[in-house]
Short mmCIF file of C-alpha atoms and ligand atoms in Angstrom, two decimals:
data_model
loop_
_atom_site.label_atom_id
_atom_site.label_comp_id
_atom_site.label_asym_id
_atom_site.label_seq_id
_atom_site.Cartn_x
_atom_site.Cartn_y
_atom_site.Cartn_z
CA UNK H 741 -108.69 68.58 -39.59
CA UNK H 742 -108.15 65.32 -37.77
CA UNK H 743 -106.36 64.92 -34.49
CA UNK H 744 -103.20 63.54 -36.09
CA UNK H 745 -103.04 65.67 -39.20
CA UNK H 746 -101.92 69.26 -38.98
CA UNK H 747 -100.66 70.10 -42.43
CA UNK H 748 -99.28 67.81 -45.07
CA UNK H 749 -95.97 69.39 -46.05
CA UNK H 750 -95.10 66.54 -48.41
CA UNK H 751 -95.07 67.70 -52.02
CA UNK H 752 -94.26 66.32 -55.48
CA UNK H 753 -90.70 67.67 -55.46
CA UNK H 754 -89.86 65.34 -52.61
CA UNK H 755 -88.65 61.82 -53.29
CA UNK H 756 -89.54 59.89 -50.17
CA UNK H 757 -88.69 56.19 -50.40
CA UNK H 758 -91.70 53.86 -50.39
CA UNK H 759 -90.38 52.26 -47.21
CA UNK H 760 -88.34 54.26 -44.67
CA UNK H 761 -86.37 52.16 -42.18
CA UNK H 762 -85.79 53.35 -38.63
CA UNK H 763 -82.41 52.18 -37.34
CA UNK H 764 -82.24 52.92 -33.64
CA UNK H 765 -78.77 53.25 -32.15
CA UNK H 766 -79.68 54.26 -28.58
CA UNK H 767 -77.94 51.16 -27.25
CA UNK H 768 -74.74 51.91 -29.20
CA UNK H 769 -74.22 55.58 -30.15
CA UNK H 770 -76.68 56.62 -27.40
CA UNK H 771 -74.63 54.70 -24.86
CA UNK H 772 -71.57 56.62 -26.07
CA UNK H 773 -73.12 59.73 -24.47
CA UNK H 774 -70.46 60.91 -22.02
CA UNK H 775 -71.14 59.41 -18.59
CA UNK H 776 -73.64 56.80 -19.75
CA UNK H 777 -73.16 53.05 -19.24
CA UNK H 778 -76.05 50.60 -19.32
CA UNK H 779 -76.14 47.21 -17.62
CA UNK H 780 -77.20 44.10 -19.53
CA UNK H 781 -80.63 44.23 -17.87
CA UNK H 782 -81.10 47.89 -18.73
CA UNK H 783 -80.18 47.24 -22.36
CA UNK H 784 -82.72 44.43 -22.47
CA UNK H 785 -85.46 46.69 -21.07
CA UNK H 786 -84.76 49.37 -23.68
CA UNK H 787 -84.50 46.86 -26.54
CA UNK H 788 -87.90 45.39 -25.60
CA UNK H 789 -89.50 48.82 -25.58
CA UNK H 790 -87.95 49.75 -28.93
CA UNK H 791 -89.25 46.49 -30.34
CA UNK H 792 -92.77 47.19 -28.98
CA UNK H 793 -92.63 50.66 -30.48
CA UNK H 794 -91.95 48.96 -33.82
CA UNK H 795 -88.54 50.23 -34.95
CA UNK H 796 -87.13 48.24 -37.88
CA UNK H 797 -83.57 47.81 -36.62
CA UNK H 798 -81.87 48.08 -33.24
CA UNK H 799 -78.11 48.51 -32.98
CA UNK H 800 -77.56 46.66 -29.71
CA UNK H 801 -73.93 47.58 -29.13
CA UNK H 802 -70.31 47.21 -30.15
CA UNK H 803 -69.54 43.53 -29.36
CA UNK H 804 -65.78 43.74 -29.93
CA UNK H 805 -65.47 46.42 -27.25
CA UNK H 806 -66.16 44.22 -24.18
CA UNK H 807 -67.36 40.85 -22.92
CA UNK H 808 -70.42 42.59 -21.44
CA UNK H 809 -71.34 43.90 -24.90
CA UNK H 810 -71.24 40.37 -26.33
CA UNK H 811 -73.30 39.07 -23.39
CA UNK H 812 -75.96 41.79 -23.71
CA UNK H 813 -76.17 41.36 -27.49
CA UNK H 814 -76.57 37.59 -27.04
CA UNK H 815 -79.30 38.03 -24.44
CA UNK H 816 -81.19 40.50 -26.62
CA UNK H 817 -80.79 38.17 -29.61
CA UNK H 818 -82.27 35.31 -27.56
CA UNK H 819 -85.50 37.27 -26.95
CA UNK H 820 -86.73 36.65 -30.48
CA UNK H 821 -87.72 40.29 -31.08
CA UNK H 822 -89.31 41.37 -34.36
CA UNK H 823 -86.79 44.19 -34.92
CA UNK H 824 -83.61 43.27 -36.80
CA UNK H 825 -80.64 43.37 -34.42
CA UNK H 826 -77.37 44.92 -35.54
CA UNK H 827 -73.93 45.32 -33.99
CA UNK H 828 -71.12 47.78 -34.70
CA UNK H 829 -67.73 46.59 -35.94
CA UNK H 830 -64.59 48.31 -37.14
CA UNK H 831 -63.44 47.07 -40.53
CA UNK H 832 -61.52 44.24 -38.88
CA UNK H 833 -62.13 40.50 -39.14
CA UNK H 834 -61.81 40.17 -35.34
CA UNK H 835 -64.61 42.75 -34.82
CA UNK H 836 -66.80 40.89 -37.31
CA UNK H 837 -66.06 37.63 -35.45
CA UNK H 838 -67.37 39.32 -32.29
CA UNK H 839 -70.63 40.08 -34.14
CA UNK H 840 -70.96 36.39 -34.98
CA UNK H 841 -70.08 35.41 -31.36
CA UNK H 842 -72.85 37.73 -30.19
CA UNK H 843 -75.40 35.79 -32.31
CA UNK H 844 -76.10 38.82 -34.52
CA UNK H 845 -76.58 38.48 -38.24
CA UNK H 846 -76.41 42.17 -39.19
CA UNK H 847 -73.11 44.03 -39.00
CA UNK H 848 -72.70 47.80 -39.18
CA UNK H 849 -69.05 48.14 -40.15
CA UNK H 850 -67.18 51.41 -40.55
CA UNK H 851 -63.88 53.06 -41.32
CA UNK H 852 -62.87 56.73 -41.26
CA UNK H 853 -62.65 58.22 -44.75
CA UNK H 854 -62.05 61.96 -44.29
CA UNK H 855 -58.54 63.45 -44.66
CA UNK H 856 -58.51 64.12 -40.92
CA UNK H 857 -59.27 60.50 -40.06
CA UNK H 858 -56.88 59.16 -42.69
CA UNK H 859 -53.96 61.32 -41.58
CA UNK H 860 -54.40 61.73 -37.83
CA UNK H 861 -56.25 58.60 -36.74
CA UNK H 862 -55.71 55.73 -39.13
CA UNK H 863 -52.48 56.86 -40.80
CA UNK H 864 -53.61 55.06 -43.93
CA UNK H 865 -53.66 56.00 -47.58
CA UNK H 866 -56.93 56.15 -49.54
CA UNK H 867 -56.01 52.87 -51.23
CA UNK H 868 -55.35 51.11 -47.90
CA UNK H 869 -58.66 52.36 -46.51
CA UNK H 870 -60.56 51.04 -49.52
CA UNK H 871 -58.74 47.70 -49.27
CA UNK H 872 -59.54 47.41 -45.54
CA UNK H 873 -63.20 48.25 -46.04
CA UNK H 874 -63.60 45.88 -48.98
CA UNK H 875 -61.94 43.02 -47.03
CA UNK H 876 -64.23 43.58 -44.05
CA UNK H 877 -67.37 43.67 -46.19
CA UNK H 878 -66.24 40.56 -48.07
CA UNK H 879 -65.40 38.72 -44.83
CA UNK H 880 -68.78 39.58 -43.31
CA UNK H 881 -70.65 38.54 -46.48
CA UNK H 882 -68.68 35.26 -46.58
CA UNK H 883 -69.99 34.61 -43.05
CA UNK H 884 -73.58 35.16 -44.12
CA UNK H 885 -74.09 38.55 -42.47
CA UNK H 886 -76.19 41.43 -43.75
CA UNK H 887 -73.70 44.29 -44.08
CA UNK H 888 -74.19 48.02 -43.63
CA UNK H 889 -71.08 50.09 -44.36
CA UNK H 890 -70.43 53.54 -42.88
CA UNK H 891 -67.84 55.90 -44.28
CA UNK H 892 -67.08 57.57 -40.97
CA UNK H 893 -66.87 61.39 -41.26
CA UNK H 894 -68.38 61.05 -44.75
CA UNK H 895 -69.54 64.68 -44.77
CA UNK H 896 -65.94 65.92 -44.50
CA UNK H 897 -64.67 63.41 -47.05
CA UNK H 898 -63.74 64.43 -50.61
CA UNK H 899 -66.73 63.60 -52.82
CA UNK H 900 -64.60 61.63 -55.30
CA UNK H 901 -63.15 59.44 -52.58
CA UNK H 902 -66.58 58.88 -51.04
CA UNK H 903 -67.92 57.76 -54.43
CA UNK H 904 -64.91 55.57 -54.89
CA UNK H 905 -65.13 53.71 -51.59
CA UNK H 906 -68.91 53.33 -51.81
CA UNK H 907 -68.52 51.88 -55.32
CA UNK H 908 -65.89 49.41 -54.10
CA UNK H 909 -67.89 48.15 -51.12
CA UNK H 910 -70.92 47.74 -53.39
CA UNK H 911 -68.80 45.49 -55.58
CA UNK H 912 -67.85 43.56 -52.43
CA UNK H 913 -71.54 42.89 -51.78
CA UNK H 914 -72.58 45.53 -49.23
CA UNK H 915 -76.33 45.65 -48.46
CA UNK H 916 -76.72 49.21 -47.12
CA UNK H 917 -74.54 52.31 -47.50
CA UNK H 918 -74.53 54.73 -44.57
CA UNK H 919 -73.50 58.38 -44.58
CA UNK H 920 -72.38 59.51 -41.12
CA UNK H 921 -72.23 63.22 -40.39
CA UNK H 922 -69.84 62.32 -37.61
CA UNK H 923 -69.31 65.80 -36.19
CA UNK H 924 -72.66 67.26 -37.24
CA UNK H 925 -71.49 69.81 -39.79
CA UNK H 926 -74.29 69.41 -42.33
CA UNK H 927 -77.01 71.95 -43.05
CA UNK H 928 -80.30 71.08 -44.77
CA UNK H 929 -79.27 72.65 -48.10
CA UNK H 930 -75.99 70.76 -48.27
CA UNK H 931 -77.72 67.55 -47.11
CA UNK H 932 -80.12 67.97 -50.04
CA UNK H 933 -77.26 68.26 -52.51
CA UNK H 934 -75.23 65.36 -51.07
CA UNK H 935 -78.05 62.85 -50.63
CA UNK H 936 -79.67 63.63 -54.00
CA UNK H 937 -76.28 63.10 -55.63
CA UNK H 938 -75.59 59.79 -53.86
CA UNK H 939 -79.11 58.53 -54.64
CA UNK H 940 -78.48 59.20 -58.34
CA UNK H 941 -75.12 57.43 -58.23
CA UNK H 942 -76.03 54.26 -56.34
CA UNK H 943 -78.87 51.77 -56.35
CA UNK H 944 -78.03 50.26 -52.97
CA UNK H 945 -80.27 51.40 -50.05
CA UNK H 946 -78.89 54.61 -48.53
CA UNK H 947 -78.89 55.33 -44.82
CA UNK H 948 -77.97 58.49 -42.89
CA UNK H 949 -76.45 58.89 -39.43
CA UNK H 950 -76.47 62.54 -38.46
CA UNK H 951 -75.06 64.12 -35.32
CA UNK H 952 -76.50 67.21 -33.68
CA UNK H 953 -73.54 69.53 -33.11
CA UNK H 954 -75.31 72.49 -34.77
CA UNK H 955 -78.75 71.42 -33.53
CA UNK H 956 -79.70 70.37 -37.06
CA UNK H 957 -79.66 66.57 -36.85
CA UNK H 958 -83.43 66.15 -37.15
CA UNK H 959 -83.76 68.80 -39.88
CA UNK H 960 -80.91 67.25 -41.86
CA UNK H 961 -82.29 63.73 -41.48
CA UNK H 962 -85.72 64.86 -42.68
CA UNK H 963 -84.07 66.53 -45.66
CA UNK H 964 -82.18 63.32 -46.45
CA UNK H 965 -85.45 61.38 -46.36
CA UNK H 966 -87.11 63.98 -48.61
CA UNK H 967 -84.29 63.26 -51.09
CA UNK H 968 -84.87 59.53 -51.06
CA UNK H 969 -82.69 58.19 -48.24
CA UNK H 970 -84.05 54.79 -47.29
CA UNK H 971 -83.03 54.68 -43.66
CA UNK H 972 -82.44 57.02 -40.72
CA UNK H 973 -80.22 56.33 -37.73
CA UNK H 974 -81.83 57.76 -34.61
CA UNK H 975 -81.63 57.58 -30.82
CA UNK H 976 -84.24 57.97 -28.10
CA UNK H 977 -84.07 61.50 -26.65
CA UNK H 978 -81.42 62.31 -29.28
CA UNK H 979 -78.70 60.76 -27.08
CA UNK H 980 -75.27 60.09 -28.50
CA UNK H 981 -71.70 61.32 -28.72
CA UNK H 982 -71.34 64.98 -27.62
CA UNK H 983 -74.64 66.71 -28.46
CA UNK H 984 -76.16 63.48 -29.71
CA UNK H 985 -77.88 62.13 -32.80
CA UNK H 986 -81.13 62.71 -34.63
CA UNK H 987 -83.90 62.16 -32.08
CA UNK H 988 -86.20 59.19 -32.73
CA UNK H 989 -89.30 60.90 -31.37
CA UNK H 990 -88.72 64.16 -33.25
CA UNK H 991 -88.16 62.40 -36.57
CA UNK H 992 -91.03 59.93 -36.34
CA UNK H 993 -93.55 62.54 -35.18
CA UNK H 994 -92.51 65.17 -37.72
CA UNK H 995 -92.86 62.60 -40.48
CA UNK H 996 -96.28 61.61 -39.19
CA UNK H 997 -97.74 64.99 -38.26
CA UNK H 998 -96.13 67.39 -40.71
CA UNK H 999 -95.61 65.08 -43.69
CA UNK H 1000 -98.46 62.63 -43.22
CA UNK H 1001 -96.01 59.71 -43.40
CA UNK H 1002 -96.96 56.97 -40.96
CA UNK H 1003 -94.10 54.54 -40.40
CA UNK H 1004 -96.42 52.16 -38.56
CA UNK H 1005 -94.82 52.75 -35.15
CA UNK H 1006 -96.95 52.79 -32.00
CA UNK H 1007 -96.16 56.44 -31.25
CA UNK H 1008 -98.23 56.42 -28.06
CA UNK H 1009 -95.26 54.60 -26.51
CA UNK H 1010 -92.78 57.42 -27.22
CA UNK H 1011 -93.22 59.36 -23.98
CA UNK H 1012 -92.81 56.36 -21.67
CA UNK H 1013 -89.82 55.16 -23.71
CA UNK H 1014 -88.22 58.59 -23.34
CA UNK H 1015 -88.82 58.50 -19.58
CA UNK H 1016 -87.35 55.00 -19.28
CA UNK H 1017 -84.23 55.96 -21.22
CA UNK H 1018 -83.91 59.18 -19.19
CA UNK H 1019 -84.11 57.20 -15.96
CA UNK H 1020 -81.72 54.42 -16.98
CA UNK H 1021 -79.09 56.69 -18.54
CA UNK H 1022 -79.43 59.48 -15.99
CA UNK H 1023 -79.72 61.99 -18.86
CA UNK H 1024 -82.90 63.91 -18.09
CA UNK H 1025 -84.56 65.85 -20.86
CA UNK H 1026 -84.86 69.65 -20.59
CA UNK H 1027 -88.44 70.79 -20.04
CA UNK H 1028 -88.54 72.30 -23.52
CA UNK H 1029 -87.36 69.16 -25.36
CA UNK H 1030 -89.72 68.73 -28.34
CA UNK H 1031 -92.29 65.91 -28.13
CA UNK H 1032 -91.26 64.46 -24.75
CA UNK H 1033 -90.21 67.44 -22.58
CA UNK H 1034 -92.37 68.34 -19.56
CA UNK H 1035 -93.46 71.55 -21.30
CA UNK H 1036 -94.25 69.98 -24.68
CA UNK H 1037 -97.97 70.25 -23.91
CA UNK H 1038 -97.93 72.75 -21.01
CA UNK H 1039 -99.64 76.14 -21.20
CA UNK H 1040 -99.66 79.14 -18.90
CA UNK H 1041 -100.59 82.27 -20.79
CA UNK H 1042 -104.24 83.23 -20.51
CA UNK H 1043 -104.62 83.70 -24.28
CA UNK H 1044 -103.20 80.27 -25.04
CA UNK H 1045 -105.16 78.46 -22.35
CA UNK H 1046 -108.37 80.08 -23.56
CA UNK H 1047 -107.64 78.82 -27.07
CA UNK H 1048 -106.61 75.35 -25.89
CA UNK H 1049 -109.78 74.92 -23.84
CA UNK H 1050 -111.89 75.69 -26.92
CA UNK H 1051 -109.82 73.63 -29.36
CA UNK H 1052 -106.44 72.20 -28.42
CA UNK H 1053 -105.11 72.63 -31.98
CA UNK H 1054 -105.13 76.43 -31.52
CA UNK H 1055 -101.84 76.15 -29.64
CA UNK H 1056 -100.72 72.54 -30.09
CA UNK H 1057 -99.57 70.93 -33.35
CA UNK H 1058 -100.88 67.53 -32.25
CA UNK H 1059 -102.73 65.86 -29.42
CA UNK H 1060 -100.49 64.81 -26.50
CA UNK H 1061 -102.09 61.33 -26.60
CA UNK H 1062 -100.41 60.77 -29.97
CA UNK H 1063 -97.10 60.39 -28.13
CA UNK H 1064 -98.49 59.17 -24.80
CA UNK H 1065 -97.89 62.55 -23.11
CA UNK H 1066 -100.50 64.69 -21.34
CA UNK H 1067 -101.59 68.31 -21.37
CA UNK H 1068 -100.78 70.52 -18.39
CA UNK H 1069 -102.24 73.90 -17.53
CA UNK H 1070 -99.72 75.79 -15.42
CA UNK H 1071 -100.70 78.65 -13.15
CA UNK H 1072 -98.57 81.76 -12.78
CA UNK H 1073 -98.36 85.45 -13.61
CA UNK H 1074 -99.75 84.89 -17.12
CA UNK H 1075 -102.73 82.86 -15.96
CA UNK H 1076 -106.13 83.87 -17.26
CA UNK H 1077 -109.56 83.35 -15.68
CA UNK H 1078 -110.34 80.43 -18.01
CA UNK H 1079 -107.29 78.49 -16.89
CA UNK H 1080 -108.15 79.01 -13.25
CA UNK H 1081 -111.75 77.94 -13.82
CA UNK H 1082 -110.67 74.76 -15.57
CA UNK H 1083 -108.17 73.94 -12.79
CA UNK H 1084 -110.76 74.50 -10.06
CA UNK H 1085 -113.14 72.24 -11.96
CA UNK H 1086 -110.46 69.56 -12.18
CA UNK H 1087 -110.20 69.64 -8.36
CA UNK H 1088 -113.99 69.88 -7.83
CA UNK H 1089 -113.67 73.21 -6.04
CA UNK H 1090 -116.67 75.56 -6.31
CA UNK H 1091 -115.98 79.20 -5.53
CA UNK H 1092 -118.38 82.12 -5.67
CA UNK H 1093 -117.43 85.18 -7.71
CA UNK H 1094 -115.89 86.99 -4.77
CA UNK H 1095 -113.82 83.98 -3.67
CA UNK H 1096 -112.76 83.36 -7.27
CA UNK H 1097 -111.44 86.93 -7.61
CA UNK H 1098 -109.46 86.63 -4.38
CA UNK H 1099 -107.86 83.32 -5.45
CA UNK H 1100 -107.14 84.76 -8.91
CA UNK H 1101 -105.43 87.81 -7.34
CA UNK H 1102 -103.36 85.65 -5.01
CA UNK H 1103 -102.12 83.50 -7.89
CA UNK H 1104 -101.19 86.57 -9.91
CA UNK H 1105 -99.38 88.04 -6.89
CA UNK H 1106 -97.44 84.82 -6.36
CA UNK H 1107 -96.58 84.77 -10.07
CA UNK H 1108 -95.45 88.42 -9.97
CA UNK H 1109 -93.16 87.61 -7.07
CA UNK H 1110 -91.44 85.04 -9.29
CA UNK H 1111 -93.13 81.91 -7.89
CA UNK H 1112 -94.50 79.07 -9.94
CA UNK H 1113 -97.91 78.04 -8.57
CA UNK H 1114 -98.22 74.29 -8.29
CA UNK H 1115 -101.54 72.47 -8.24
CA UNK H 1116 -101.03 71.81 -4.51
CA UNK H 1117 -100.58 75.57 -3.96
CA UNK H 1118 -103.79 76.29 -5.83
CA UNK H 1119 -105.79 73.77 -3.81
CA UNK H 1120 -104.37 75.19 -0.56
CA UNK H 1121 -105.17 78.78 -1.60
CA UNK H 1122 -108.67 77.94 -2.81
CA UNK H 1123 -109.51 75.81 0.20
CA UNK H 1124 -108.24 78.50 2.56
CA UNK H 1125 -110.54 80.94 0.79
CA UNK H 1126 -113.43 78.52 1.13
CA UNK H 1127 -112.65 77.76 4.75
CA UNK H 1128 -112.78 81.43 5.72
CA UNK H 1129 -116.46 81.42 4.73
CA UNK H 1130 -117.63 78.09 6.08
CA UNK H 1131 -118.75 76.82 9.50
CA UNK H 1132 -115.89 74.71 10.85
CA UNK H 1133 -116.85 71.06 11.42
CA UNK H 1134 -114.32 70.63 14.26
CA UNK H 1135 -114.06 73.28 16.99
CA UNK H 1136 -111.87 73.38 20.11
CA UNK H 1137 -114.06 73.60 23.21
CA UNK H 1138 -111.57 73.08 26.02
CA UNK H 1139 -107.96 72.33 26.90
CA UNK H 1140 -106.31 71.24 30.14
CA UNK H 1141 -102.61 70.51 30.60
CA UNK H 1142 -100.73 68.88 33.42
CA UNK H 1143 -97.06 68.12 33.76
CA UNK H 1144 -94.60 67.46 36.54
CA UNK H 1145 -91.43 65.55 37.31
CA UNK H 1146 -91.48 61.80 36.87
CA UNK H 1147 -94.82 61.78 35.01
CA UNK H 1148 -95.60 62.16 31.31
CA UNK H 1149 -97.15 65.45 30.26
CA UNK H 1150 -100.89 64.99 29.82
CA UNK H 1151 -103.33 67.01 27.73
CA UNK H 1152 -107.11 66.88 28.08
CA UNK H 1153 -108.80 68.12 24.91
CA UNK H 1154 -112.49 68.76 24.31
CA UNK H 1155 -113.64 69.08 20.69
CA UNK H 1156 -117.00 69.66 19.08
CA UNK H 1157 -117.17 67.42 16.03
CA UNK H 1158 -120.19 68.05 13.79
CA UNK H 1159 -122.09 69.48 16.78
CA UNK H 1160 -121.21 66.64 19.19
CA UNK H 1161 -118.81 67.31 22.08
CA UNK H 1162 -116.11 64.73 22.80
CA UNK H 1163 -113.31 64.79 25.34
CA UNK H 1164 -110.21 62.71 25.99
CA UNK H 1165 -106.86 62.85 27.75
CA UNK H 1166 -103.59 61.73 26.27
CA UNK H 1167 -99.90 61.73 27.15
CA UNK H 1168 -96.92 62.63 24.99
CA UNK H 1169 -93.25 63.54 25.05
CA UNK H 1170 -94.21 67.16 25.69
CA UNK H 1171 -97.45 69.13 26.07
CA UNK H 1172 -97.80 69.81 22.32
CA UNK H 1173 -97.30 66.13 21.51
CA UNK H 1174 -99.80 65.14 24.21
CA UNK H 1175 -102.42 67.57 22.83
CA UNK H 1176 -101.93 66.36 19.27
CA UNK H 1177 -102.26 62.74 20.40
CA UNK H 1178 -105.53 63.63 22.11
CA UNK H 1179 -106.83 65.29 18.91
CA UNK H 1180 -105.84 62.27 16.83
CA UNK H 1181 -107.78 60.02 19.23
CA UNK H 1182 -110.86 62.21 19.17
CA UNK H 1183 -111.06 62.46 15.38
CA UNK H 1184 -110.12 58.86 14.58
CA UNK H 1185 -113.71 58.01 13.54
CA UNK H 1186 -113.75 61.03 11.20
CA UNK H 1187 -110.32 60.82 9.56
CA UNK H 1188 -106.76 59.54 9.79
CA UNK H 1189 -104.23 62.34 9.74
CA UNK H 1190 -100.48 62.50 9.44
CA UNK H 1191 -98.60 65.60 10.55
CA UNK H 1192 -96.09 66.08 7.73
CA UNK H 1193 -94.53 69.33 8.82
CA UNK H 1194 -94.61 71.38 12.01
CA UNK H 1195 -93.01 74.82 12.19
CA UNK H 1196 -92.95 77.06 15.22
CA UNK H 1197 -91.80 80.64 15.07
CA UNK H 1198 -91.79 83.43 17.65
CA UNK H 1199 -92.98 86.48 15.79
CA UNK H 1200 -92.48 89.00 18.56
CA UNK H 1201 -89.77 89.14 21.27
CA UNK H 1202 -90.03 88.78 25.06
CA UNK H 1203 -91.59 86.20 27.37
CA UNK H 1204 -95.06 87.10 26.11
CA UNK H 1205 -93.92 86.57 22.51
CA UNK H 1206 -96.58 85.54 20.03
CA UNK H 1207 -95.99 82.07 18.64
CA UNK H 1208 -96.90 81.33 15.05
CA UNK H 1209 -97.37 77.69 14.16
CA UNK H 1210 -97.54 76.46 10.60
CA UNK H 1211 -98.36 72.81 9.84
CA UNK H 1212 -98.92 70.61 6.82
CA UNK H 1213 -101.16 67.59 7.35
CA UNK H 1214 -102.21 64.82 5.02
CA UNK H 1215 -105.09 62.36 5.01
CA UNK H 1216 -105.25 58.73 3.93
CA UNK H 1217 -106.36 59.77 0.39
CA UNK H 1218 -103.07 61.65 -0.09
CA UNK H 1219 -104.68 65.11 0.20
CA UNK H 1220 -102.54 67.74 1.87
CA UNK H 1221 -103.47 70.96 3.56
CA UNK H 1222 -101.79 73.71 5.48
CA UNK H 1223 -102.86 75.17 8.82
CA UNK H 1224 -101.70 78.28 10.56
CA UNK H 1225 -102.39 79.91 13.91
CA UNK H 1226 -100.92 82.62 16.09
CA UNK H 1227 -101.29 82.62 19.87
CA UNK H 1228 -99.35 83.60 22.98
CA UNK H 1229 -99.58 79.99 24.13
CA UNK H 1230 -97.48 77.57 22.05
CA UNK H 1231 -99.74 74.59 22.80
CA UNK H 1232 -102.83 76.55 21.88
CA UNK H 1233 -101.22 77.86 18.66
CA UNK H 1234 -100.26 74.29 17.75
CA UNK H 1235 -103.71 72.85 18.39
CA UNK H 1236 -105.46 75.61 16.44
CA UNK H 1237 -103.06 75.24 13.49
CA UNK H 1238 -103.63 71.48 13.39
CA UNK H 1239 -107.42 71.91 13.64
CA UNK H 1240 -107.23 74.51 10.84
CA UNK H 1241 -105.51 72.01 8.55
CA UNK H 1242 -107.87 69.17 9.57
CA UNK H 1243 -110.91 71.32 8.77
CA UNK H 1244 -109.44 72.11 5.34
CA UNK H 1245 -108.83 68.42 4.70
CA UNK H 1246 -112.46 67.69 5.56
CA UNK H 1247 -113.47 70.34 3.06
CA UNK H 1248 -111.26 68.85 0.35
CA UNK H 1249 -112.73 65.41 1.06
CA UNK H 1250 -116.25 66.85 0.83
CA UNK H 1251 -115.41 68.55 -2.46
CA UNK H 1252 -114.11 65.28 -3.83
CA UNK H 1253 -117.14 63.36 -2.55
CA UNK H 1254 -115.03 60.92 -0.49
O1 KIV K 863 -70.91 59.09 -35.92
C1 KIV K 863 -70.33 58.18 -36.51
O2 KIV K 863 -69.60 58.38 -37.46
C2 KIV K 863 -70.54 56.82 -36.01
C3 KIV K 863 -69.94 55.74 -36.82
C4 KIV K 863 -69.50 54.61 -35.98
C5 KIV K 863 -70.90 55.32 -37.87
O3 KIV K 863 -71.23 56.63 -35.03
ZN1 ZN K 864 -72.34 58.45 -34.48
#
């Protein structure tokens, strides 16, 4: 088994076309996702990425709908991309003129054909609809355009009428026929019947445009391709009206991995394209979105991680690199020893058996209490375990404080750093600040620290209350560590907590060979 080949599900009963065209409509139907509007610049960025991925056709917008749409189409057309650029147009001469104004030479024209569209939207007879469609196709052909015709709501249109209108637009010179499942009512079995039938009836290339209202858009599109459809309309992340369209990444990867059909796209660009579209449209993918979701290659259960570490195909249908994603081992209540070992190795942390068991137990306990254990949590837990067994490189040897009215509080701190005693005095806005400034000065040759968080809590009542200080510090490498200390003296508790976190940072640096 190779990395890219799981199981070839393609068989002799399937009639895949020799060449399958990918028609991406992220910039048109995808932009019709409720709440999404892309600027000209954003459309250009997405178009360039789609082109680099290698899609055959990009529907750049609906030029008749606004001046901005014409401008963005024009700008994309001026880039000289390899992908063919298309624009949407109603079956109206003025819409087709807007396609020409936008410097596009491929029009995707449509008219509603179902009884619902005829009666409640267009208020047109079947004859009038045919006449309108035929005129539009003829007008576009007369202007030298390549013409794709969509019978909007085709899957709820009487079969006879669908055959009729398709036949008429073919006579008018149409180049591609498209079957929109406008409200996503198809199932794979019915798709099989419809597409096989249309393929027998017509010689003109057949395209499909399937919506995802029942969650079947990708399955239906694959079925259509199995039955000989020549082109699939898709969108990045499955964006589009309501619940969206067939997802580009799902279709292309299923064809490649499950059917062994390589469309020649650079699939390693899929993940970054998905992220870009998610960022620009504001529509973030759920973690469990196939192919590009955060969990697409994430594993927590001990059994799965064990398998993955031996051979990733045990619990993954393909390598994450195929789509430019990466594998993630997540720690939690289902974590097994193998996962923890591999994580510790990733962070260069060596624990003895006893320390390992304690860290393992703590992670399980956190998981049982409903918490997800991040990598930062693991490093903090493991380093804390290590630090309880090590000699501390920096030790507090002395502290003097002075304050009064009209003078800044001053702290004199003596530290032993790697066996050498050093002392300095510093001022601050208060005694804690003064002491921390003194520490920073004393350790400046050893490390640069930033105090990211400082929390002080009284854990018992009264004037002799115990103070608990919790801090998070970071170093210049971006490592973070926690420190904690409890003392009756707030300044002392603060200094010891900060030193605790500094000592852990030193340990992390040592583990990483900085
Ligand atoms: O879903 C649909 O029917 C469409 C048409 C414009 C083709 O997007
Ligand atoms: Zn649509």
